mmCIF file with all atom_site columns, C-alpha atoms in Angstrom:
data_model
loop_
_atom_site.group_PDB
_atom_site.id
_atom_site.type_symbol
_atom_site.label_atom_id
_atom_site.label_alt_id
_atom_site.label_comp_id
_atom_site.label_asym_id
_atom_site.label_entity_id
_atom_site.label_seq_id
_atom_site.pdbx_PDB_ins_code
_atom_site.Cartn_x
_atom_site.Cartn_y
_atom_site.Cartn_z
_atom_site.occupancy
_atom_site.B_iso_or_equiv
_atom_site.pdbx_formal_charge
_atom_site.auth_seq_id
_atom_site.auth_comp_id
_atom_site.auth_asym_id
_atom_site.auth_atom_id
_atom_site.pdbx_PDB_model_num
ATOM 1   C CA . MET Z 1 1   ? -13.873 18.067  -3.329  1.00 49.00 ? 1   MET Z CA 1
ATOM 2   C CA . ARG Z 1 2   ? -10.711 16.187  -4.346  1.00 51.00 ? 2   ARG Z CA 1
ATOM 3   C CA . SER Z 1 3   ? -9.531  16.032  -0.727  1.00 49.00 ? 3   SER Z CA 1
ATOM 4   C CA . LEU Z 1 4   ? -12.866 14.573  0.343   1.00 40.00 ? 4   LEU Z CA 1
ATOM 5   C CA . VAL Z 1 5   ? -12.641 11.810  -2.257  1.00 48.00 ? 5   VAL Z CA 1
ATOM 6   C CA . VAL Z 1 6   ? -9.101  10.927  -1.198  1.00 47.00 ? 6   VAL Z CA 1
ATOM 7   C CA . VAL Z 1 7   ? -10.003 10.936  2.514   1.00 42.00 ? 7   VAL Z CA 1
ATOM 8   C CA . LEU Z 1 8   ? -13.035 8.727   1.903   1.00 42.00 ? 8   LEU Z CA 1
ATOM 9   C CA . SER Z 1 9   ? -10.976 6.327   -0.192  1.00 49.00 ? 9   SER Z CA 1
ATOM 10  C CA . LEU Z 1 10  ? -8.224  6.201   2.408   1.00 48.00 ? 10  LEU Z CA 1
ATOM 11  C CA . SER Z 1 11  ? -10.635 5.422   5.240   1.00 45.00 ? 11  SER Z CA 1
ATOM 12  C CA . ALA Z 1 12  ? -12.455 2.760   3.209   1.00 48.00 ? 12  ALA Z CA 1
ATOM 13  C CA . GLY Z 1 13  ? -9.180  1.125   2.240   1.00 51.00 ? 13  GLY Z CA 1
ATOM 14  C CA . SER Z 1 14  ? -7.804  1.026   5.768   1.00 48.00 ? 14  SER Z CA 1
ATOM 15  C CA . ALA Z 1 15  ? -10.993 -0.572  7.070   1.00 44.00 ? 15  ALA Z CA 1
ATOM 16  C CA . ALA Z 1 16  ? -10.662 -3.336  4.486   1.00 49.00 ? 16  ALA Z CA 1
ATOM 17  C CA . TRP Z 1 17  ? -7.105  -4.100  5.675   1.00 45.00 ? 17  TRP Z CA 1
ATOM 18  C CA . ALA Z 1 18  ? -7.932  -4.151  9.390   1.00 44.00 ? 18  ALA Z CA 1
ATOM 19  C CA . GLY Z 1 19  ? -7.961  -7.957  9.488   1.00 46.00 ? 19  GLY Z CA 1
ATOM 20  C CA . GLN Z 1 20  ? -4.881  -8.412  7.304   1.00 52.00 ? 20  GLN Z CA 1
ATOM 21  C CA . SER Z 1 21  ? -1.294  -8.199  8.508   1.00 55.00 ? 21  SER Z CA 1
ATOM 22  C CA . ALA Z 1 22  ? 0.545   -6.688  5.526   1.00 76.00 ? 22  ALA Z CA 1
ATOM 23  C CA . GLU Z 1 23  ? 0.332   -3.069  4.420   1.00 85.00 ? 23  GLU Z CA 1
ATOM 24  C CA . PRO Z 1 24  ? 1.409   -1.749  1.026   1.00 88.00 ? 24  PRO Z CA 1
ATOM 25  C CA . ALA Z 1 25  ? 4.931   -0.280  0.857   1.00 88.00 ? 25  ALA Z CA 1
ATOM 26  C CA . MET Z 1 26  ? 3.492   2.787   -0.933  1.00 91.00 ? 26  MET Z CA 1
ATOM 27  C CA . SER Z 1 27  ? 0.386   4.350   0.617   1.00 93.00 ? 27  SER Z CA 1
ATOM 28  C CA . LEU Z 1 28  ? -2.678  5.265   -1.410  1.00 95.00 ? 28  LEU Z CA 1
ATOM 29  C CA . GLU Z 1 29  ? -1.970  8.929   -0.686  1.00 95.00 ? 29  GLU Z CA 1
ATOM 30  C CA . GLN Z 1 30  ? 1.558   8.582   -2.104  1.00 95.00 ? 30  GLN Z CA 1
ATOM 31  C CA . ALA Z 1 31  ? 0.191   6.850   -5.218  1.00 95.00 ? 31  ALA Z CA 1
ATOM 32  C CA . VAL Z 1 32  ? -2.376  9.642   -5.716  1.00 96.00 ? 32  VAL Z CA 1
ATOM 33  C CA . THR Z 1 33  ? 0.364   12.290  -5.441  1.00 96.00 ? 33  THR Z CA 1
ATOM 34  C CA . GLN Z 1 34  ? 2.554   10.396  -7.921  1.00 96.00 ? 34  GLN Z CA 1
ATOM 35  C CA . VAL Z 1 35  ? -0.278  10.046  -10.466 1.00 96.00 ? 35  VAL Z CA 1
ATOM 36  C CA . GLN Z 1 36  ? -1.215  13.727  -10.106 1.00 95.00 ? 36  GLN Z CA 1
ATOM 37  C CA . LYS Z 1 37  ? 2.376   14.764  -10.857 1.00 95.00 ? 37  LYS Z CA 1
ATOM 38  C CA . GLU Z 1 38  ? 2.681   12.363  -13.810 1.00 94.00 ? 38  GLU Z CA 1
ATOM 39  C CA . THR Z 1 39  ? -0.620  13.255  -15.481 1.00 95.00 ? 39  THR Z CA 1
ATOM 40  C CA . GLY Z 1 40  ? -1.226  16.841  -14.370 1.00 96.00 ? 40  GLY Z CA 1
ATOM 41  C CA . GLY Z 1 41  ? -4.875  15.841  -14.002 1.00 95.00 ? 41  GLY Z CA 1
ATOM 42  C CA . LYS Z 1 42  ? -7.592  16.070  -11.377 1.00 96.00 ? 42  LYS Z CA 1
ATOM 43  C CA . VAL Z 1 43  ? -8.076  12.951  -9.227  1.00 96.00 ? 43  VAL Z CA 1
ATOM 44  C CA . LEU Z 1 44  ? -11.669 11.729  -9.325  1.00 97.00 ? 44  LEU Z CA 1
ATOM 45  C CA . SER Z 1 45  ? -11.314 8.658   -7.105  1.00 97.00 ? 45  SER Z CA 1
ATOM 46  C CA . ALA Z 1 46  ? -8.731  6.263   -5.701  1.00 97.00 ? 46  ALA Z CA 1
ATOM 47  C CA . SER Z 1 47  ? -8.821  2.790   -4.191  1.00 96.00 ? 47  SER Z CA 1
ATOM 48  C CA . THR Z 1 48  ? -6.517  -0.070  -3.268  1.00 94.00 ? 48  THR Z CA 1
ATOM 49  C CA . VAL Z 1 49  ? -6.937  -3.744  -4.147  1.00 93.00 ? 49  VAL Z CA 1
ATOM 50  C CA . ARG Z 1 50  ? -4.876  -6.561  -2.662  1.00 91.00 ? 50  ARG Z CA 1
ATOM 51  C CA . ARG Z 1 51  ? -3.270  -8.847  -5.266  1.00 89.00 ? 51  ARG Z CA 1
ATOM 52  C CA . GLY Z 1 52  ? -2.049  -12.036 -3.613  1.00 86.00 ? 52  GLY Z CA 1
ATOM 53  C CA . ARG Z 1 53  ? -0.085  -12.255 -0.387  1.00 84.00 ? 53  ARG Z CA 1
ATOM 54  C CA . SER Z 1 54  ? 2.528   -9.610  -1.056  1.00 87.00 ? 54  SER Z CA 1
ATOM 55  C CA . SER Z 1 55  ? 1.228   -7.275  -3.746  1.00 92.00 ? 55  SER Z CA 1
ATOM 56  C CA . PHE Z 1 56  ? -1.226  -4.381  -3.902  1.00 93.00 ? 56  PHE Z CA 1
ATOM 57  C CA . GLU Z 1 57  ? -2.679  -2.238  -6.698  1.00 95.00 ? 57  GLU Z CA 1
ATOM 58  C CA . HIS Z 1 58  ? -3.636  1.385   -6.186  1.00 94.00 ? 58  HIS Z CA 1
ATOM 59  C CA . ARG Z 1 59  ? -6.153  2.461   -8.835  1.00 97.00 ? 59  ARG Z CA 1
ATOM 60  C CA . VAL Z 1 60  ? -6.410  6.202   -9.390  1.00 97.00 ? 60  VAL Z CA 1
ATOM 61  C CA . LYS Z 1 61  ? -9.092  7.643   -11.688 1.00 98.00 ? 61  LYS Z CA 1
ATOM 62  C CA . VAL Z 1 62  ? -7.949  10.957  -13.184 1.00 97.00 ? 62  VAL Z CA 1
ATOM 63  C CA . LEU Z 1 63  ? -9.488  13.630  -15.398 1.00 97.00 ? 63  LEU Z CA 1
ATOM 64  C CA . THR Z 1 64  ? -6.594  14.631  -17.674 1.00 95.00 ? 64  THR Z CA 1
ATOM 65  C CA . PRO Z 1 65  ? -5.970  18.230  -18.778 1.00 95.00 ? 65  PRO Z CA 1
ATOM 66  C CA . THR Z 1 66  ? -7.257  17.189  -22.244 1.00 95.00 ? 66  THR Z CA 1
ATOM 67  C CA . GLY Z 1 67  ? -10.610 16.143  -20.750 1.00 96.00 ? 67  GLY Z CA 1
ATOM 68  C CA . HIS Z 1 68  ? -10.142 12.364  -20.856 1.00 96.00 ? 68  HIS Z CA 1
ATOM 69  C CA . VAL Z 1 69  ? -10.776 10.073  -17.898 1.00 97.00 ? 69  VAL Z CA 1
ATOM 70  C CA . ARG Z 1 70  ? -7.959  7.598   -17.238 1.00 96.00 ? 70  ARG Z CA 1
ATOM 71  C CA . VAL Z 1 71  ? -7.522  4.904   -14.629 1.00 97.00 ? 71  VAL Z CA 1
ATOM 72  C CA . VAL Z 1 72  ? -3.864  4.673   -13.637 1.00 96.00 ? 72  VAL Z CA 1
ATOM 73  C CA . THR Z 1 73  ? -2.714  1.564   -11.771 1.00 95.00 ? 73  THR Z CA 1
ATOM 74  C CA . VAL Z 1 74  ? 0.237   1.746   -9.383  1.00 94.00 ? 74  VAL Z CA 1
ATOM 75  C CA . THR Z 1 75  ? 1.466   -1.664  -8.217  1.00 93.00 ? 75  THR Z CA 1
ATOM 76  C CA . THR Z 1 76  ? 3.346   -1.961  -4.919  1.00 90.00 ? 76  THR Z CA 1
ATOM 77  C CA . GLU Z 1 77  ? 4.662   -4.780  -2.775  1.00 90.00 ? 77  GLU Z CA 1
ATOM 78  C CA . ALA Z 1 78  ? 3.726   -5.362  0.844   1.00 84.00 ? 78  ALA Z CA 1
ATOM 79  C CA . ALA Z 1 79  ? 5.844   -3.481  3.378   1.00 79.00 ? 79  ALA Z CA 1
ATOM 80  C CA . LYS Z 1 80  ? 8.323   -5.572  5.318   1.00 75.00 ? 80  LYS Z CA 1
ATOM 81  C CA . ALA Z 1 81  ? 7.010   -6.157  8.836   1.00 62.00 ? 81  ALA Z CA 1
ATOM 82  C CA . ALA Z 1 82  ? 9.285   -6.310  11.852  1.00 56.00 ? 82  ALA Z CA 1
ATOM 83  C CA . SER Z 1 83  ? 9.622   -9.840  13.163  1.00 52.00 ? 83  SER Z CA 1
ATOM 84  C CA . ASN Z 1 84  ? 9.994   -10.834 16.803  1.00 52.00 ? 84  ASN Z CA 1
ATOM 85  C CA . ASP Z 1 85  ? 10.872  -14.441 15.987  1.00 51.00 ? 85  ASP Z CA 1
ATOM 86  C CA . SER Z 1 86  ? 13.646  -15.377 18.420  1.00 49.00 ? 86  SER Z CA 1
ATOM 87  C CA . THR Z 1 87  ? 15.055  -18.047 16.084  1.00 50.00 ? 87  THR Z CA 1
ATOM 88  C CA . LYS Z 1 88  ? 15.914  -15.374 13.512  1.00 52.00 ? 88  LYS Z CA 1
ATOM 89  C CA . ASN Z 1 89  ? 17.587  -12.950 15.920  1.00 52.00 ? 89  ASN Z CA 1
ATOM 90  C CA . PRO Z 1 90  ? 20.982  -13.719 17.423  1.00 53.00 ? 90  PRO Z CA 1
ATOM 91  C CA . SER Z 1 91  ? 21.238  -13.984 21.176  1.00 52.00 ? 91  SER Z CA 1
ATOM 92  C CA . THR Z 1 92  ? 22.928  -11.089 22.940  1.00 57.00 ? 92  THR Z CA 1
ATOM 93  C CA . ASP Z 1 93  ? 24.625  -13.291 25.574  1.00 56.00 ? 93  ASP Z CA 1
ATOM 94  C CA . GLY Z 1 94  ? 26.379  -15.591 23.083  1.00 56.00 ? 94  GLY Z CA 1
ATOM 95  C CA . GLU Z 1 95  ? 24.081  -18.511 23.875  1.00 57.00 ? 95  GLU Z CA 1
ATOM 96  C CA . SER Z 1 96  ? 22.103  -20.322 21.199  1.00 54.00 ? 96  SER Z CA 1
ATOM 97  C CA . ASN Z 1 97  ? 18.477  -19.295 20.669  1.00 54.00 ? 97  ASN Z CA 1
ATOM 98  C CA . LYS Z 1 98  ? 17.432  -22.874 19.945  1.00 58.00 ? 98  LYS Z CA 1
ATOM 99  C CA . GLU Z 1 99  ? 15.245  -24.662 22.435  1.00 59.00 ? 99  GLU Z CA 1
ATOM 100 C CA . LYS Z 1 100 ? 16.983  -27.226 24.631  1.00 60.00 ? 100 LYS Z CA 1
ATOM 101 C CA . HIS Z 1 101 ? 15.287  -30.550 25.135  1.00 59.00 ? 101 HIS Z CA 1
#
């Protein structure tokens, strides 16, 4: 059952990000694993919410060993994307990358 909840949450979260360029540095699955280890509880649900341009929150609902339900929030920054901007990369032939007019 737990695996099903995580898989459903992962697929719903990735569909929401399809139109956005940045991905969180820590995946929802990694956040779920971290919360499980920290609390020793059973994960009931998990989701990701974008917070601004470069920040995400993973929210993990857990049933603790003492029987309490907790929502643990794991905040992560957006992963650094590779850039193909020629003005930021040095030229390999020693020439300048700036446009000539």
